[in-house]
PDB file of C-alpha atoms and ligand atoms in Angstrom:
ATOM      1  CA  UNK Y   1      30.593 -96.438  48.245  1.00  0.00           C
ATOM      2  CA  UNK Y   2      33.865 -96.564  46.337  1.00  0.00           C
ATOM      3  CA  UNK Y   3      32.316 -97.416  42.992  1.00  0.00           C
ATOM      4  CA  UNK Y   4      29.959 -94.456  43.350  1.00  0.00           C
ATOM      5  CA  UNK Y   5      32.897 -92.142  43.834  1.00  0.00           C
ATOM      6  CA  UNK Y   6      34.588 -93.656  40.793  1.00  0.00           C
ATOM      7  CA  UNK Y   7      31.369 -93.260  38.788  1.00  0.00           C
ATOM      8  CA  UNK Y   8      31.151 -89.637  39.850  1.00  0.00           C
ATOM      9  CA  UNK Y   9      34.769 -88.992  38.939  1.00  0.00           C
ATOM     10  CA  UNK Y  10      34.303 -90.717  35.584  1.00  0.00           C
ATOM     11  CA  UNK Y  11      31.204 -88.664  34.833  1.00  0.00           C
ATOM     12  CA  UNK Y  12      33.027 -85.490  35.826  1.00  0.00           C
ATOM     13  CA  UNK Y  13      35.981 -86.293  33.592  1.00  0.00           C
ATOM     14  CA  UNK Y  14      33.671 -86.989  30.658  1.00  0.00           C
ATOM     15  CA  UNK Y  15      31.744 -83.800  31.319  1.00  0.00           C
ATOM     16  CA  UNK Y  16      34.933 -81.762  31.422  1.00  0.00           C
ATOM     17  CA  UNK Y  17      35.967 -83.404  28.147  1.00  0.00           C
ATOM     18  CA  UNK Y  18      32.783 -82.020  26.623  1.00  0.00           C
ATOM     19  CA  UNK Y  19      31.047 -85.339  26.213  1.00  0.00           C
ATOM     20  CA  UNK Y  20      27.372 -85.746  26.910  1.00  0.00           C
ATOM     21  CA  UNK Y  21      26.766 -87.879  29.949  1.00  0.00           C
ATOM     22  CA  UNK Y  22      23.348 -89.229  30.769  1.00  0.00           C
ATOM     23  CA  UNK Y  23      22.914 -89.350  34.517  1.00  0.00           C
ATOM     24  CA  UNK Y  24      22.446 -92.897  35.702  1.00  0.00           C
ATOM     25  CA  UNK Y  25      20.141 -93.629  38.616  1.00  0.00           C
ATOM     26  CA  UNK Y  26      21.830 -93.751  41.988  1.00  0.00           C
ATOM     27  CA  UNK Y  27      23.184 -97.266  42.182  1.00  0.00           C
ATOM     28  CA  UNK Y  28      24.344 -98.559  45.461  1.00  0.00           C
ATOM     29  CA  UNK Y  29      21.891-101.167  44.471  1.00  0.00           C
ATOM     30  CA  UNK Y  30      24.024-103.997  43.206  1.00  0.00           C
ATOM     31  CA  UNK Y  31      21.609-106.060  45.238  1.00  0.00           C
ATOM     32  CA  UNK Y  32      18.293-104.219  45.084  1.00  0.00           C
ATOM     33  CA  UNK Y  33      16.587-101.248  43.399  1.00  0.00           C
ATOM     34  CA  UNK Y  34      13.165 -99.931  44.307  1.00  0.00           C
ATOM     35  CA  UNK Y  35      10.918 -99.183  41.350  1.00  0.00           C
ATOM     36  CA  UNK Y  36       7.912 -97.442  42.901  1.00  0.00           C
ATOM     37  CA  UNK Y  37       6.959 -95.158  45.751  1.00  0.00           C
ATOM     38  CA  UNK Y  38       5.773 -97.178  48.741  1.00  0.00           C
ATOM     39  CA  UNK Y  39       3.138 -96.170  51.265  1.00  0.00           C
ATOM     40  CA  UNK Y  40       0.789 -97.625  53.820  1.00  0.00           C
ATOM     41  CA  UNK Y  41      -1.501-100.344  52.486  1.00  0.00           C
ATOM     42  CA  UNK Y  42       0.929-101.647  49.885  1.00  0.00           C
ATOM     43  CA  UNK Y  43       2.686-104.973  50.025  1.00  0.00           C
ATOM     44  CA  UNK Y  44       5.334-107.003  48.281  1.00  0.00           C
ATOM     45  CA  UNK Y  45       9.002-107.859  48.194  1.00  0.00           C
ATOM     46  CA  UNK Y  46       9.905-104.175  47.770  1.00  0.00           C
ATOM     47  CA  UNK Y  47       8.104-103.429  51.035  1.00  0.00           C
ATOM     48  CA  UNK Y  48       9.976-106.261  52.734  1.00  0.00           C
ATOM     49  CA  UNK Y  49      13.291-104.916  51.478  1.00  0.00           C
ATOM     50  CA  UNK Y  50      12.353-101.493  52.830  1.00  0.00           C
ATOM     51  CA  UNK Y  51      11.393-102.995  56.192  1.00  0.00           C
ATOM     52  CA  UNK Y  52      14.847-104.549  56.528  1.00  0.00           C
ATOM     53  CA  UNK Y  53      16.454-101.117  55.981  1.00  0.00           C
ATOM     54  CA  UNK Y  54      14.232 -99.346  58.532  1.00  0.00           C
ATOM     55  CA  UNK Y  55      14.134-102.192  61.065  1.00  0.00           C
ATOM     56  CA  UNK Y  56      16.264-100.096  63.416  1.00  0.00           C
ATOM     57  CA  UNK Y  57      13.521 -97.472  63.748  1.00  0.00           C
ATOM     58  CA  UNK Y  58      10.610 -99.317  65.416  1.00  0.00           C
ATOM     59  CA  UNK Y  59      10.402 -97.015  68.453  1.00  0.00           C
ATOM     60  CA  UNK Y  60      11.333 -97.774  72.052  1.00  0.00           C
ATOM     61  CA  UNK Y  61      10.879-101.432  72.978  1.00  0.00           C
ATOM     62  CA  UNK Y  62       9.219-102.328  69.694  1.00  0.00           C
ATOM     63  CA  UNK Y  63      10.259-104.699  66.921  1.00  0.00           C
ATOM     64  CA  UNK Y  64       9.248-104.085  63.322  1.00  0.00           C
ATOM     65  CA  UNK Y  65       7.770-107.105  61.561  1.00  0.00           C
ATOM     66  CA  UNK Y  66       9.524-107.886  58.280  1.00  0.00           C
ATOM     67  CA  UNK Y  67       6.541-109.321  56.486  1.00  0.00           C
ATOM     68  CA  UNK Y  68       6.144-107.339  53.275  1.00  0.00           C
ATOM     69  CA  UNK Y  69       3.006-105.539  54.491  1.00  0.00           C
ATOM     70  CA  UNK Y  70       3.242-101.746  54.768  1.00  0.00           C
ATOM     71  CA  UNK Y  71       1.163-101.207  57.894  1.00  0.00           C
ATOM     72  CA  UNK Y  72       1.109 -98.419  60.508  1.00  0.00           C
ATOM     73  CA  UNK Y  73       4.285 -99.697  62.197  1.00  0.00           C
ATOM     74  CA  UNK Y  74       6.185 -99.612  58.918  1.00  0.00           C
ATOM     75  CA  UNK Y  75       4.898 -96.097  58.225  1.00  0.00           C
ATOM     76  CA  UNK Y  76       6.064 -95.012  61.693  1.00  0.00           C
ATOM     77  CA  UNK Y  77       9.491 -96.640  61.174  1.00  0.00           C
ATOM     78  CA  UNK Y  78       9.906 -94.940  57.791  1.00  0.00           C
ATOM     79  CA  UNK Y  79       8.942 -91.620  59.394  1.00  0.00           C
ATOM     80  CA  UNK Y  80      11.575 -92.068  62.128  1.00  0.00           C
ATOM     81  CA  UNK Y  81      14.175 -93.001  59.521  1.00  0.00           C
ATOM     82  CA  UNK Y  82      13.333 -89.896  57.482  1.00  0.00           C
ATOM     83  CA  UNK Y  83      13.516 -87.657  60.543  1.00  0.00           C
ATOM     84  CA  UNK Y  84      16.835 -89.185  61.579  1.00  0.00           C
ATOM     85  CA  UNK Y  85      18.303 -88.036  58.271  1.00  0.00           C
ATOM     86  CA  UNK Y  86      16.591 -84.667  58.002  1.00  0.00           C
ATOM     87  CA  UNK Y  87      14.061 -85.688  55.367  1.00  0.00           C
ATOM     88  CA  UNK Y  88      10.381 -84.715  55.431  1.00  0.00           C
ATOM     89  CA  UNK Y  89       8.804 -87.249  57.798  1.00  0.00           C
ATOM     90  CA  UNK Y  90       5.721 -88.288  55.866  1.00  0.00           C
ATOM     91  CA  UNK Y  91       6.120 -92.051  56.235  1.00  0.00           C
ATOM     92  CA  UNK Y  92       5.994 -92.490  52.467  1.00  0.00           C
ATOM     93  CA  UNK Y  93       9.060 -94.061  50.899  1.00  0.00           C
ATOM     94  CA  UNK Y  94       9.830 -92.241  47.648  1.00  0.00           C
ATOM     95  CA  UNK Y  95      12.852 -90.928  45.820  1.00  0.00           C
ATOM     96  CA  UNK Y  96      14.506 -89.059  48.685  1.00  0.00           C
ATOM     97  CA  UNK Y  97      14.115 -91.985  51.050  1.00  0.00           C
ATOM     98  CA  UNK Y  98      15.498 -94.498  48.570  1.00  0.00           C
ATOM     99  CA  UNK Y  99      18.392 -92.198  47.680  1.00  0.00           C
ATOM    100  CA  UNK Y 100      19.312 -92.018  51.362  1.00  0.00           C
ATOM    101  CA  UNK Y 101      19.118 -95.802  51.665  1.00  0.00           C
ATOM    102  CA  UNK Y 102      21.352 -96.217  48.602  1.00  0.00           C
ATOM    103  CA  UNK Y 103      23.855 -93.874  50.229  1.00  0.00           C
ATOM    104  CA  UNK Y 104      23.769 -95.957  53.375  1.00  0.00           C
ATOM    105  CA  UNK Y 105      24.340 -99.353  51.808  1.00  0.00           C
ATOM    106  CA  UNK Y 106      26.982-101.318  50.008  1.00  0.00           C
ATOM    107  CA  UNK Y 107      26.430-103.442  46.909  1.00  0.00           C
ATOM    108  CA  UNK Y 108      25.638-106.516  49.006  1.00  0.00           C
ATOM    109  CA  UNK Y 109      22.831-104.638  50.782  1.00  0.00           C
ATOM    110  CA  UNK Y 110      24.729-104.396  54.043  1.00  0.00           C
ATOM    111  CA  UNK Y 111      24.842-100.950  55.661  1.00  0.00           C
ATOM    112  CA  UNK Y 112      28.068 -99.095  54.947  1.00  0.00           C
ATOM    113  CA  UNK Y 113      29.447 -99.378  58.467  1.00  0.00           C
ATOM    114  CA  UNK Y 114      28.960-103.127  58.921  1.00  0.00           C
ATOM    115  CA  UNK Y 115      29.791-106.228  56.880  1.00  0.00           C
ATOM    116  CA  UNK Y 116      28.982-109.922  56.723  1.00  0.00           C
ATOM    117  CA  UNK Y 117      32.642-110.670  57.459  1.00  0.00           C
ATOM    118  CA  UNK Y 118      32.444-108.623  60.640  1.00  0.00           C
ATOM    119  CA  UNK Y 119      29.293-110.451  61.726  1.00  0.00           C
ATOM    120  CA  UNK Y 120      30.824-113.884  61.195  1.00  0.00           C
ATOM    121  CA  UNK Y 121      34.386-114.613  62.243  1.00  0.00           C
ATOM    122  CA  UNK Y 122      33.448-118.239  62.923  1.00  0.00           C
ATOM    123  CA  UNK Y 123      33.389-119.645  59.381  1.00  0.00           C
ATOM    124  CA  UNK Y 124      32.837-118.586  55.787  1.00  0.00           C
ATOM    125  CA  UNK Y 125      29.720-120.649  55.155  1.00  0.00           C
ATOM    126  CA  UNK Y 126      27.310-119.474  57.881  1.00  0.00           C
ATOM    127  CA  UNK Y 127      26.598-123.175  58.369  1.00  0.00           C
ATOM    128  CA  UNK Y 128      26.586-125.349  61.458  1.00  0.00           C
ATOM    129  CA  UNK Y 129      24.321-123.164  63.561  1.00  0.00           C
ATOM    130  CA  UNK Y 130      20.720-123.631  64.604  1.00  0.00           C
ATOM    131  CA  UNK Y 131      19.261-122.456  61.277  1.00  0.00           C
ATOM    132  CA  UNK Y 132      20.149-122.705  57.586  1.00  0.00           C
ATOM    133  CA  UNK Y 133      23.042-120.666  56.229  1.00  0.00           C
ATOM    134  CA  UNK Y 134      20.608-118.467  54.302  1.00  0.00           C
ATOM    135  CA  UNK Y 135      18.558-117.760  57.405  1.00  0.00           C
ATOM    136  CA  UNK Y 136      21.613-117.007  59.514  1.00  0.00           C
ATOM    137  CA  UNK Y 137      22.854-114.522  56.904  1.00  0.00           C
ATOM    138  CA  UNK Y 138      19.412-112.942  56.570  1.00  0.00           C
ATOM    139  CA  UNK Y 139      19.189-112.566  60.338  1.00  0.00           C
ATOM    140  CA  UNK Y 140      22.634-110.980  60.441  1.00  0.00           C
ATOM    141  CA  UNK Y 141      21.621-108.493  57.746  1.00  0.00           C
ATOM    142  CA  UNK Y 142      18.708-107.290  59.861  1.00  0.00           C
ATOM    143  CA  UNK Y 143      21.010-106.990  62.875  1.00  0.00           C
ATOM    144  CA  UNK Y 144      23.381-104.840  60.829  1.00  0.00           C
ATOM    145  CA  UNK Y 145      20.622-102.416  59.826  1.00  0.00           C
ATOM    146  CA  UNK Y 146      19.516-102.170  63.442  1.00  0.00           C
ATOM    147  CA  UNK Y 147      23.096-101.431  64.433  1.00  0.00           C
ATOM    148  CA  UNK Y 148      23.399 -98.839  61.661  1.00  0.00           C
ATOM    149  CA  UNK Y 149      20.373 -97.004  63.079  1.00  0.00           C
ATOM    150  CA  UNK Y 150      21.857 -97.220  66.561  1.00  0.00           C
ATOM    151  CA  UNK Y 151      25.223 -95.996  65.318  1.00  0.00           C
ATOM    152  CA  UNK Y 152      23.608 -92.944  63.722  1.00  0.00           C
ATOM    153  CA  UNK Y 153      21.600 -92.216  66.872  1.00  0.00           C
ATOM    154  CA  UNK Y 154      24.834 -92.334  68.871  1.00  0.00           C
ATOM    155  CA  UNK Y 155      26.324 -89.568  66.757  1.00  0.00           C
ATOM    156  CA  UNK Y 156      27.884 -91.789  64.077  1.00  0.00           C
ATOM    157  CA  UNK Y 157      30.667 -92.954  66.366  1.00  0.00           C
ATOM    158  CA  UNK Y 158      31.936 -96.458  65.633  1.00  0.00           C
ATOM    159  CA  UNK Y 159      30.235 -99.513  67.063  1.00  0.00           C
ATOM    160  CA  UNK Y 160      32.677-102.326  67.672  1.00  0.00           C
ATOM    161  CA  UNK Y 161      31.466-105.872  66.956  1.00  0.00           C
ATOM    162  CA  UNK Y 162      33.300-108.557  68.932  1.00  0.00           C
ATOM    163  CA  UNK Y 163      31.169-111.602  68.036  1.00  0.00           C
ATOM    164  CA  UNK Y 164      28.282-112.424  65.718  1.00  0.00           C
ATOM    165  CA  UNK Y 165      27.179-115.692  64.117  1.00  0.00           C
ATOM    166  CA  UNK Y 166      28.539-118.894  65.645  1.00  0.00           C
ATOM    167  CA  UNK Y 167      28.269-122.513  64.544  1.00  0.00           C
ATOM    168  CA  UNK Y 168      27.703-124.999  67.337  1.00  0.00           C
ATOM    169  CA  UNK Y 169      31.446-125.661  67.398  1.00  0.00           C
ATOM    170  CA  UNK Y 170      32.324-121.957  67.579  1.00  0.00           C
ATOM    171  CA  UNK Y 171      29.680-121.378  70.231  1.00  0.00           C
ATOM    172  CA  UNK Y 172      31.015-124.221  72.369  1.00  0.00           C
ATOM    173  CA  UNK Y 173      34.542-122.874  71.979  1.00  0.00           C
ATOM    174  CA  UNK Y 174      33.344-119.434  73.052  1.00  0.00           C
ATOM    175  CA  UNK Y 175      31.562-120.881  76.085  1.00  0.00           C
ATOM    176  CA  UNK Y 176      28.195-119.675  74.793  1.00  0.00           C
ATOM    177  CA  UNK Y 177      24.874-120.908  76.137  1.00  0.00           C
ATOM    178  CA  UNK Y 178      23.552-124.013  74.350  1.00  0.00           C
ATOM    179  CA  UNK Y 179      20.523-122.061  73.070  1.00  0.00           C
ATOM    180  CA  UNK Y 180      22.512-118.917  72.263  1.00  0.00           C
ATOM    181  CA  UNK Y 181      21.041-116.548  69.682  1.00  0.00           C
ATOM    182  CA  UNK Y 182      24.519-116.452  68.156  1.00  0.00           C
ATOM    183  CA  UNK Y 183      23.589-119.844  66.647  1.00  0.00           C
ATOM    184  CA  UNK Y 184      20.798-118.089  64.714  1.00  0.00           C
ATOM    185  CA  UNK Y 185      22.960-115.310  63.333  1.00  0.00           C
ATOM    186  CA  UNK Y 186      20.946-112.521  64.896  1.00  0.00           C
ATOM    187  CA  UNK Y 187      23.021-111.941  68.033  1.00  0.00           C
ATOM    188  CA  UNK Y 188      25.852-109.449  68.148  1.00  0.00           C
ATOM    189  CA  UNK Y 189      28.291-108.758  70.952  1.00  0.00           C
ATOM    190  CA  UNK Y 190      29.511-105.174  71.200  1.00  0.00           C
ATOM    191  CA  UNK Y 191      32.722-103.977  72.793  1.00  0.00           C
ATOM    192  CA  UNK Y 192      33.336-100.758  74.684  1.00  0.00           C
ATOM    193  CA  UNK Y 193      34.874 -97.753  72.957  1.00  0.00           C
ATOM    194  CA  UNK Y 194      34.021 -95.139  71.935  1.00  0.00           C
ATOM    195  CA  UNK Y 195      30.681 -95.812  73.621  1.00  0.00           C
ATOM    196  CA  UNK Y 196      30.425 -97.376  77.071  1.00  0.00           C
ATOM    197  CA  UNK Y 197      28.790-100.793  77.359  1.00  0.00           C
ATOM    198  CA  UNK Y 198      25.901 -99.224  79.291  1.00  0.00           C
ATOM    199  CA  UNK Y 199      25.380 -96.539  76.657  1.00  0.00           C
ATOM    200  CA  UNK Y 200      25.145 -99.282  74.037  1.00  0.00           C
ATOM    201  CA  UNK Y 201      22.696-101.326  76.110  1.00  0.00           C
ATOM    202  CA  UNK Y 202      20.528 -98.302  76.839  1.00  0.00           C
ATOM    203  CA  UNK Y 203      20.443 -97.112  73.244  1.00  0.00           C
ATOM    204  CA  UNK Y 204      19.708-100.610  71.901  1.00  0.00           C
ATOM    205  CA  UNK Y 205      16.247-100.395  73.488  1.00  0.00           C
ATOM    206  CA  UNK Y 206      15.234 -97.978  70.724  1.00  0.00           C
ATOM    207  CA  UNK Y 207      16.406-100.045  67.778  1.00  0.00           C
ATOM    208  CA  UNK Y 208      14.469-103.290  67.623  1.00  0.00           C
ATOM    209  CA  UNK Y 209      16.456-105.607  69.855  1.00  0.00           C
ATOM    210  CA  UNK Y 210      14.304-107.934  71.940  1.00  0.00           C
ATOM    211  CA  UNK Y 211      17.383-109.343  73.645  1.00  0.00           C
ATOM    212  CA  UNK Y 212      19.779-106.999  75.455  1.00  0.00           C
ATOM    213  CA  UNK Y 213      22.322-108.296  77.984  1.00  0.00           C
ATOM    214  CA  UNK Y 214      24.979-106.081  79.466  1.00  0.00           C
ATOM    215  CA  UNK Y 215      26.959-105.201  82.599  1.00  0.00           C
ATOM    216  CA  UNK Y 216      25.303-106.643  85.662  1.00  0.00           C
ATOM    217  CA  UNK Y 217      24.059-109.716  83.803  1.00  0.00           C
ATOM    218  CA  UNK Y 218      26.261-112.760  84.487  1.00  0.00           C
ATOM    219  CA  UNK Y 219      29.084-113.123  81.984  1.00  0.00           C
ATOM    220  CA  UNK Y 220      28.489-109.721  80.371  1.00  0.00           C
ATOM    221  CA  UNK Y 221      30.922-107.478  82.209  1.00  0.00           C
ATOM    222  CA  UNK Y 222      33.078-107.016  79.109  1.00  0.00           C
ATOM    223  CA  UNK Y 223      30.511-106.750  76.331  1.00  0.00           C
ATOM    224  CA  UNK Y 224      26.925-105.839  75.590  1.00  0.00           C
ATOM    225  CA  UNK Y 225      24.949-108.513  73.754  1.00  0.00           C
ATOM    226  CA  UNK Y 226      21.981-107.680  71.509  1.00  0.00           C
ATOM    227  CA  UNK Y 227      19.717-110.034  69.536  1.00  0.00           C
ATOM    228  CA  UNK Y 228      16.238-110.375  68.127  1.00  0.00           C
ATOM    229  CA  UNK Y 229      14.777-113.309  70.016  1.00  0.00           C
ATOM    230  CA  UNK Y 230      10.963-113.621  69.868  1.00  0.00           C
ATOM    231  CA  UNK Y 231      10.159-112.144  73.265  1.00  0.00           C
ATOM    232  CA  UNK Y 232      11.750-109.293  75.175  1.00  0.00           C
ATOM    233  CA  UNK Y 233      14.512-110.101  77.647  1.00  0.00           C
ATOM    234  CA  UNK Y 234      16.577-107.125  78.746  1.00  0.00           C
ATOM    235  CA  UNK Y 235      19.026-107.339  81.618  1.00  0.00           C
ATOM    236  CA  UNK Y 236      21.921-105.035  82.427  1.00  0.00           C
ATOM    237  CA  UNK Y 237      21.387-104.170  86.070  1.00  0.00           C
ATOM    238  CA  UNK Y 238      24.584-102.113  86.325  1.00  0.00           C
ATOM    239  CA  UNK Y 239      23.108 -99.876  83.593  1.00  0.00           C
ATOM    240  CA  UNK Y 240      19.675 -99.484  85.159  1.00  0.00           C
ATOM    241  CA  UNK Y 241      18.160-102.028  82.780  1.00  0.00           C
TER     242      UNK Y 241
HETATM  243 ZN1  LIG K   1      26.387-112.604  72.922  1.00  0.00          ZN
END
């Protein structure tokens, strides 16, 4: 975000000085820029990049496939994303949709309110888990976009991450289960404040998390855990889940 503000200030100063400034495209896209309008039936890497950004809008209990194919589920997720930000909900990703995404992301493609550093306090390499470093990072990126959607739905109040990716050594030190999703990079533990742990667990059901563990599930009295394991497992009996 900061560089955009600087760019704006620079452009303003030049404009005030009477110099001609050609407007540059919105660039919070140090990592990715979309070059065409996307709609149902299309496919490609640009669709896959879009799917990552709207992965938090699959609808209750659903998980959006990140496969590069713009099918009905992707159209529905794009529509929910558009509606969440007051855009016309046509399910077609064009200029307004991409501009909103650029506003919501940093130059490393993480959403503005979450970071790789926050999702990994175990090591700097993302290595030593159950998958490759690249896969662990990619999984964490999807988790961040799901959390960004959840954060917005909760009124843009902060969501506090207390644990993310863990190597085997970090997971053992934390007392995690031997098959913990934290080893894959896609699990995130959330702490209370400003939202209650139950509020987090309940809301997570709308944002693409197949795994939700919270108060009432053994060992989860002080955090709510979310992940994207392959099949649904939700348990937070103290929260009615
Ligand atoms: Zn956890």
